[in-house]
Amino acid sequence: FRQECALLAISLLGFAKKYKEVAMPGYSHTQQAMLGSVGHYFSAYAESLLDDANLLGFVLKHIDKNPLGSAAGFGTSIPIDREYTTTELGFASLQVNTLYCQNSRGKFESVFLEGLAQLMMTLGRFAGDLILFTSQEFGFFSVDESLTTGSSIMPQKRNLDAMEILRGNVSVVVSNQLMVKEISKSLLSGYNRDLQLLKKPLMESVAIAHDSLEIAKLFLEGTTPNIESLEAKITPGIFAADVANQLVQEKGVPFRDAYKLALGLLKKQTITDVKKNLASKVSLGAPGNLQLEKLMEKAVQLLKIAHTK
């Protein structure tokens, strides 16, 4: 998973670099808030994937423990060398208490599924955004027709069905994690046959996450920004906070007063140079200071680590 996350993050960063100067409305409360860029938007998903991959790395470190030799949970009189099998099989460490080898079942699966749930939350948000932003009402992006499906009775429809399934599968993985917790949460210490039921939600979630990463990569490769449409959707009010900040920085106006004056001044001075506006956002990680190179370094380093594992 970490390798797949790193590869998708690298693709997202390449897309972000290509379109880093293309302006795009940014939203809060589902209303236009401040100006962003296509580069800013896509690199956010790249960083999210890198975090997801790192979390999965922590999960691996946490669960990479050898339970073999615990027998039925109570050890054995046969003088086996559990430390030897730990080394030979490549485990990072050994689960010492033989009863805990049984009691950790359900806990370890749940932790792993939490890592997958976080990954799916990233991909699901991307899917939801793309569905909305490719609609006729927004028209921010176009998706290659080969990735869309038609409609039962409406010939004009081009639906992002795969993205809808991906979005829905976030709930499937989250539900699977809850199922694992519910099945194992109050069992008597030791082995219980109920634990057999953990296999299906675990394996199903693994398959869903792998497929979702592949689908997301396909859609990224088939997505193109509609630059004219993006610019046309930018409303004048999106620059109000910039006008207020300008009053604070250049004239020393207290922000509470600048906040009240901004809309009135905005009506008198229309901001049209979106590239200049984007470049002015110089704080770390903002549209004018995306740090794409540093994020790319992290992605490449993660790819190397994942590949060696």
Short mmCIF file of C-alpha atoms in Angstrom, two decimals:
data_model
loop_
_atom_site.label_atom_id
_atom_site.label_comp_id
_atom_site.label_asym_id
_atom_site.label_seq_id
_atom_site.Cartn_x
_atom_site.Cartn_y
_atom_site.Cartn_z
CA PHE A 1 0.00 0.00 0.00
CA ARG A 2 2.77 2.46 0.83
CA GLN A 3 4.31 1.99 -2.60
CA GLU A 4 0.96 2.56 -4.31
CA CYS A 5 0.31 5.65 -2.18
CA ALA A 6 3.75 7.05 -3.04
CA LEU A 7 3.23 6.47 -6.77
CA LEU A 8 -0.16 8.17 -6.75
CA ALA A 9 1.25 11.06 -4.69
CA ILE A 10 4.04 11.51 -7.26
CA SER A 11 1.44 11.63 -10.05
CA LEU A 12 -0.62 14.17 -8.11
CA LEU A 13 2.44 16.35 -7.54
CA GLY A 14 3.28 16.20 -11.25
CA PHE A 15 -0.26 17.34 -12.04
CA ALA A 16 0.01 20.08 -9.41
CA LYS A 17 3.28 21.36 -10.86
CA LYS A 18 1.85 21.45 -14.38
CA TYR A 19 -1.15 23.53 -13.32
CA LYS A 20 0.18 25.38 -10.29
CA GLU A 21 -0.62 28.80 -11.79
CA VAL A 22 -4.18 27.92 -12.85
CA ALA A 23 -6.53 29.74 -10.49
CA MET A 24 -9.33 27.82 -8.80
CA PRO A 25 -11.96 28.93 -6.28
CA GLY A 26 -11.32 27.73 -2.75
CA TYR A 27 -14.26 26.84 -0.51
CA SER A 28 -15.28 26.92 3.12
CA HIS A 29 -18.79 26.05 4.27
CA THR A 30 -19.37 25.05 0.60
CA GLN A 31 -19.18 28.73 -0.37
CA GLN A 32 -16.40 30.49 -2.29
CA ALA A 33 -13.89 31.64 0.31
CA MET A 34 -10.47 32.63 -1.08
CA LEU A 35 -8.57 32.06 -4.29
CA GLY A 36 -6.66 28.82 -4.62
CA SER A 37 -5.07 27.04 -7.54
CA VAL A 38 -5.26 23.67 -9.24
CA GLY A 39 -1.72 23.03 -8.01
CA HIS A 40 -2.68 23.88 -4.44
CA TYR A 41 -5.71 21.61 -4.63
CA PHE A 42 -4.01 18.52 -6.06
CA SER A 43 -0.89 18.79 -3.90
CA ALA A 44 -3.17 18.69 -0.83
CA TYR A 45 -4.21 15.19 -1.86
CA ALA A 46 -0.59 14.21 -2.44
CA GLU A 47 0.37 15.19 1.10
CA SER A 48 -2.70 13.41 2.48
CA LEU A 49 -1.64 10.20 0.75
CA LEU A 50 1.88 10.52 2.15
CA ASP A 51 0.41 10.79 5.64
CA ASP A 52 -1.80 7.77 4.98
CA ALA A 53 1.23 5.78 3.81
CA ASN A 54 3.22 6.79 6.89
CA LEU A 55 0.35 5.74 9.14
CA LEU A 56 0.29 2.34 7.45
CA GLY A 57 4.03 2.17 8.10
CA PHE A 58 3.41 2.76 11.82
CA VAL A 59 0.70 0.10 11.75
CA LEU A 60 3.11 -2.38 10.19
CA LYS A 61 5.68 -1.64 12.88
CA HIS A 62 3.01 -2.13 15.55
CA ILE A 63 1.70 -5.48 14.31
CA ASP A 64 4.91 -6.99 12.92
CA LYS A 65 5.20 -9.42 15.83
CA ASN A 66 5.60 -13.20 15.74
CA PRO A 67 2.77 -15.20 17.41
CA LEU A 68 4.08 -18.61 16.26
CA GLY A 69 4.84 -21.15 18.94
CA SER A 70 2.07 -19.95 21.26
CA ALA A 71 0.22 -23.20 20.49
CA ALA A 72 -3.44 -22.94 21.58
CA GLY A 73 -2.56 -19.88 23.64
CA PHE A 74 -1.03 -21.63 26.63
CA GLY A 75 2.39 -22.63 25.32
CA THR A 76 3.82 -26.13 25.03
CA SER A 77 6.15 -28.46 26.93
CA ILE A 78 8.12 -29.04 23.72
CA PRO A 79 11.31 -26.91 23.94
CA ILE A 80 10.80 -24.84 20.77
CA ASP A 81 12.84 -21.71 20.10
CA ARG A 82 10.35 -18.92 19.41
CA GLU A 83 13.08 -16.31 19.07
CA TYR A 84 14.71 -18.39 16.32
CA THR A 85 11.50 -18.56 14.27
CA THR A 86 11.04 -14.82 14.75
CA THR A 87 14.42 -14.14 13.17
CA GLU A 88 14.11 -16.75 10.43
CA LEU A 89 10.65 -15.59 9.34
CA GLY A 90 11.65 -11.93 9.30
CA PHE A 91 9.38 -10.61 12.03
CA ALA A 92 10.47 -7.36 13.65
CA SER A 93 9.79 -8.67 17.15
CA LEU A 94 8.14 -11.41 19.19
CA GLN A 95 4.81 -11.53 21.01
CA VAL A 96 5.98 -12.85 24.37
CA ASN A 97 2.85 -13.87 26.28
CA THR A 98 1.22 -16.84 24.57
CA LEU A 99 -2.28 -15.87 25.69
CA TYR A 100 -1.84 -12.37 24.30
CA CYS A 101 -1.09 -13.96 20.91
CA GLN A 102 -4.78 -14.93 20.88
CA ASN A 103 -6.11 -11.80 22.57
CA SER A 104 -4.42 -9.50 20.06
CA ARG A 105 -6.54 -10.98 17.28
CA GLY A 106 -9.17 -8.44 16.36
CA LYS A 107 -7.04 -5.65 17.82
CA PHE A 108 -4.33 -5.98 15.19
CA GLU A 109 -6.87 -6.33 12.36
CA SER A 110 -8.71 -3.28 13.63
CA VAL A 111 -5.56 -1.16 13.71
CA PHE A 112 -4.70 -2.21 10.16
CA LEU A 113 -8.23 -1.43 8.97
CA GLU A 114 -7.94 2.02 10.58
CA GLY A 115 -4.97 2.64 8.30
CA LEU A 116 -7.01 1.54 5.29
CA ALA A 117 -9.98 3.65 6.44
CA GLN A 118 -7.77 6.77 6.55
CA LEU A 119 -6.53 6.01 3.05
CA MET A 120 -10.08 5.49 1.81
CA MET A 121 -11.17 8.78 3.39
CA THR A 122 -8.54 10.57 1.28
CA LEU A 123 -9.59 8.79 -1.91
CA GLY A 124 -13.29 9.18 -1.16
CA ARG A 125 -13.00 12.94 -0.74
CA PHE A 126 -11.10 13.13 -4.02
CA ALA A 127 -13.86 11.11 -5.71
CA GLY A 128 -16.59 13.31 -4.26
CA ASP A 129 -14.80 16.48 -5.33
CA LEU A 130 -14.24 15.19 -8.86
CA ILE A 131 -17.90 14.18 -9.23
CA LEU A 132 -19.00 17.67 -8.23
CA PHE A 133 -16.30 19.64 -10.05
CA THR A 134 -16.94 17.85 -13.36
CA SER A 135 -20.68 18.55 -13.24
CA GLN A 136 -22.20 21.06 -15.65
CA GLU A 137 -22.84 23.45 -12.77
CA PHE A 138 -19.12 23.64 -11.97
CA GLY A 139 -17.28 22.48 -15.09
CA PHE A 140 -13.89 22.89 -13.41
CA PHE A 141 -12.50 19.68 -14.91
CA SER A 142 -13.19 17.32 -17.78
CA VAL A 143 -12.72 13.55 -17.57
CA ASP A 144 -11.90 11.36 -20.53
CA GLU A 145 -15.09 9.74 -21.82
CA SER A 146 -13.50 6.30 -21.65
CA LEU A 147 -13.73 6.60 -17.86
CA THR A 148 -17.41 7.50 -17.82
CA THR A 149 -20.60 5.53 -18.34
CA GLY A 150 -23.89 6.36 -20.03
CA SER A 151 -27.37 6.45 -18.58
CA SER A 152 -30.30 4.05 -18.84
CA ILE A 153 -32.64 6.49 -20.62
CA MET A 154 -30.74 9.82 -20.85
CA PRO A 155 -28.37 9.81 -23.84
CA GLN A 156 -26.59 13.03 -22.84
CA LYS A 157 -25.30 11.65 -19.51
CA ARG A 158 -21.62 10.92 -18.87
CA ASN A 159 -21.45 9.58 -15.35
CA LEU A 160 -18.40 9.05 -13.14
CA ASP A 161 -19.77 5.73 -11.88
CA ALA A 162 -16.38 4.40 -10.77
CA MET A 163 -15.85 7.46 -8.59
CA GLU A 164 -19.29 7.00 -7.07
CA ILE A 165 -18.50 3.38 -6.20
CA LEU A 166 -15.16 4.49 -4.74
CA ARG A 167 -16.93 7.12 -2.64
CA GLY A 168 -19.41 4.52 -1.40
CA ASN A 169 -16.68 2.02 -0.61
CA VAL A 170 -15.27 4.36 2.04
CA SER A 171 -18.30 3.44 4.13
CA VAL A 172 -17.76 -0.26 3.39
CA VAL A 173 -14.20 -0.17 4.77
CA VAL A 174 -15.21 1.92 7.80
CA SER A 175 -18.06 -0.51 8.45
CA ASN A 176 -15.71 -3.47 8.10
CA GLN A 177 -13.44 -2.01 10.75
CA LEU A 178 -16.40 -1.58 13.07
CA MET A 179 -17.46 -5.17 12.35
CA VAL A 180 -14.02 -6.43 13.37
CA LYS A 181 -14.20 -4.45 16.62
CA GLU A 182 -17.73 -5.58 17.39
CA ILE A 183 -16.95 -9.26 16.79
CA SER A 184 -13.82 -9.30 18.96
CA LYS A 185 -14.46 -6.64 21.61
CA SER A 186 -15.86 -8.76 24.49
CA LEU A 187 -14.63 -12.28 23.84
CA LEU A 188 -13.30 -14.40 26.70
CA SER A 189 -9.51 -14.48 26.77
CA GLY A 190 -8.14 -17.18 24.50
CA TYR A 191 -9.18 -18.47 21.09
CA ASN A 192 -12.81 -18.18 20.02
CA ARG A 193 -14.27 -19.39 16.74
CA ASP A 194 -15.92 -15.98 16.28
CA LEU A 195 -12.48 -14.77 15.11
CA GLN A 196 -12.95 -16.69 11.87
CA LEU A 197 -15.46 -14.00 10.89
CA LEU A 198 -12.68 -11.38 10.81
CA LYS A 199 -11.26 -12.77 7.57
CA LYS A 200 -13.99 -11.57 5.21
CA PRO A 201 -14.06 -7.88 6.26
CA LEU A 202 -10.26 -7.80 6.33
CA MET A 203 -9.72 -9.32 2.89
CA GLU A 204 -12.58 -7.37 1.36
CA SER A 205 -11.14 -4.09 2.64
CA VAL A 206 -7.68 -4.90 1.31
CA ALA A 207 -9.12 -5.59 -2.16
CA ILE A 208 -11.23 -2.40 -2.07
CA ALA A 209 -8.28 -0.21 -1.08
CA HIS A 210 -6.03 -1.65 -3.80
CA ASP A 211 -8.75 -1.19 -6.44
CA SER A 212 -9.53 2.34 -5.23
CA LEU A 213 -5.91 3.45 -5.56
CA GLU A 214 -5.82 2.09 -9.10
CA ILE A 215 -9.11 3.78 -10.04
CA ALA A 216 -7.96 7.12 -8.57
CA LYS A 217 -4.76 6.97 -10.63
CA LEU A 218 -6.71 6.23 -13.83
CA PHE A 219 -9.01 9.18 -13.26
CA LEU A 220 -6.12 11.50 -12.45
CA GLU A 221 -4.49 10.56 -15.77
CA GLY A 222 -7.78 11.22 -17.58
CA THR A 223 -8.55 14.57 -15.93
CA THR A 224 -7.97 18.00 -17.52
CA PRO A 225 -8.68 21.41 -15.97
CA ASN A 226 -11.07 23.67 -17.89
CA ILE A 227 -9.12 26.88 -17.38
CA GLU A 228 -11.70 29.26 -18.89
CA SER A 229 -14.48 27.73 -16.83
CA LEU A 230 -12.42 27.92 -13.64
CA GLU A 231 -11.70 31.61 -14.17
CA ALA A 232 -15.29 32.38 -15.13
CA LYS A 233 -16.58 30.91 -11.85
CA ILE A 234 -14.38 33.14 -9.68
CA THR A 235 -16.61 35.72 -7.97
CA PRO A 236 -15.33 39.19 -6.93
CA GLY A 237 -16.06 38.49 -3.27
CA ILE A 238 -13.35 35.83 -3.20
CA PHE A 239 -10.78 38.65 -2.94
CA ALA A 240 -12.39 40.39 0.06
CA ALA A 241 -10.01 38.86 2.61
CA ASP A 242 -7.06 39.96 0.44
CA VAL A 243 -8.32 43.56 0.43
CA ALA A 244 -8.69 43.44 4.22
CA ASN A 245 -5.16 42.05 4.62
CA GLN A 246 -3.82 44.76 2.31
CA LEU A 247 -5.35 47.46 4.52
CA VAL A 248 -3.73 45.90 7.57
CA GLN A 249 -0.29 45.54 5.99
CA GLU A 250 -0.06 48.76 4.01
CA LYS A 251 -2.11 51.23 6.08
CA GLY A 252 -2.02 49.73 9.56
CA VAL A 253 -5.80 49.48 9.79
CA PRO A 254 -6.91 47.14 12.60
CA PHE A 255 -8.27 43.95 11.05
CA ARG A 256 -11.75 44.32 12.59
CA ASP A 257 -12.07 47.68 10.76
CA ALA A 258 -10.43 46.39 7.59
CA TYR A 259 -12.91 43.49 7.61
CA LYS A 260 -15.82 45.96 7.56
CA LEU A 261 -14.29 48.14 4.84
CA ALA A 262 -13.16 45.37 2.49
CA LEU A 263 -16.39 44.71 0.60
CA GLY A 264 -17.02 48.40 -0.05
CA LEU A 265 -13.50 48.92 -1.37
CA LEU A 266 -13.73 45.77 -3.46
CA LYS A 267 -16.64 47.25 -5.41
CA LYS A 268 -14.43 50.20 -6.39
CA GLN A 269 -11.27 48.23 -7.27
CA THR A 270 -11.82 44.97 -9.14
CA ILE A 271 -8.98 42.47 -8.82
CA THR A 272 -8.33 40.84 -12.18
CA ASP A 273 -4.74 39.58 -11.97
CA VAL A 274 -5.32 36.16 -10.44
CA LYS A 275 -1.72 35.02 -10.99
CA LYS A 276 -0.45 37.99 -9.01
CA ASN A 277 -2.94 37.22 -6.27
CA LEU A 278 -1.83 33.58 -6.11
CA ALA A 279 1.83 34.58 -6.02
CA SER A 280 1.13 36.90 -3.08
CA LYS A 281 0.12 33.95 -0.87
CA VAL A 282 3.66 33.26 0.31
CA SER A 283 3.09 31.53 3.64
CA LEU A 284 4.41 27.97 3.74
CA GLY A 285 2.11 25.62 1.84
CA ALA A 286 -0.06 28.39 0.40
CA PRO A 287 -0.74 28.69 -3.38
CA GLY A 288 2.29 30.94 -3.88
CA ASN A 289 4.63 28.71 -1.88
CA LEU A 290 3.52 25.13 -2.50
CA GLN A 291 6.82 23.43 -1.61
CA LEU A 292 6.20 20.85 -4.35
CA GLU A 293 9.87 19.90 -4.46
CA LYS A 294 9.93 19.02 -0.74
CA LEU A 295 6.75 17.00 -1.06
CA MET A 296 8.21 15.21 -4.07
CA GLU A 297 11.34 14.38 -2.08
CA LYS A 298 9.17 12.85 0.64
CA ALA A 299 7.21 10.84 -1.92
CA VAL A 300 10.34 9.51 -3.62
CA GLN A 301 11.91 8.63 -0.27
CA LEU A 302 8.75 6.81 0.77
CA LEU A 303 8.75 4.93 -2.53
CA LYS A 304 12.33 3.78 -1.91
CA ILE A 305 11.53 2.63 1.63
CA ALA A 306 8.37 0.82 0.55
CA HIS A 307 10.19 -0.86 -2.32
CA THR A 308 12.95 -2.19 -0.05
CA LYS A 309 10.35 -3.62 2.33
#
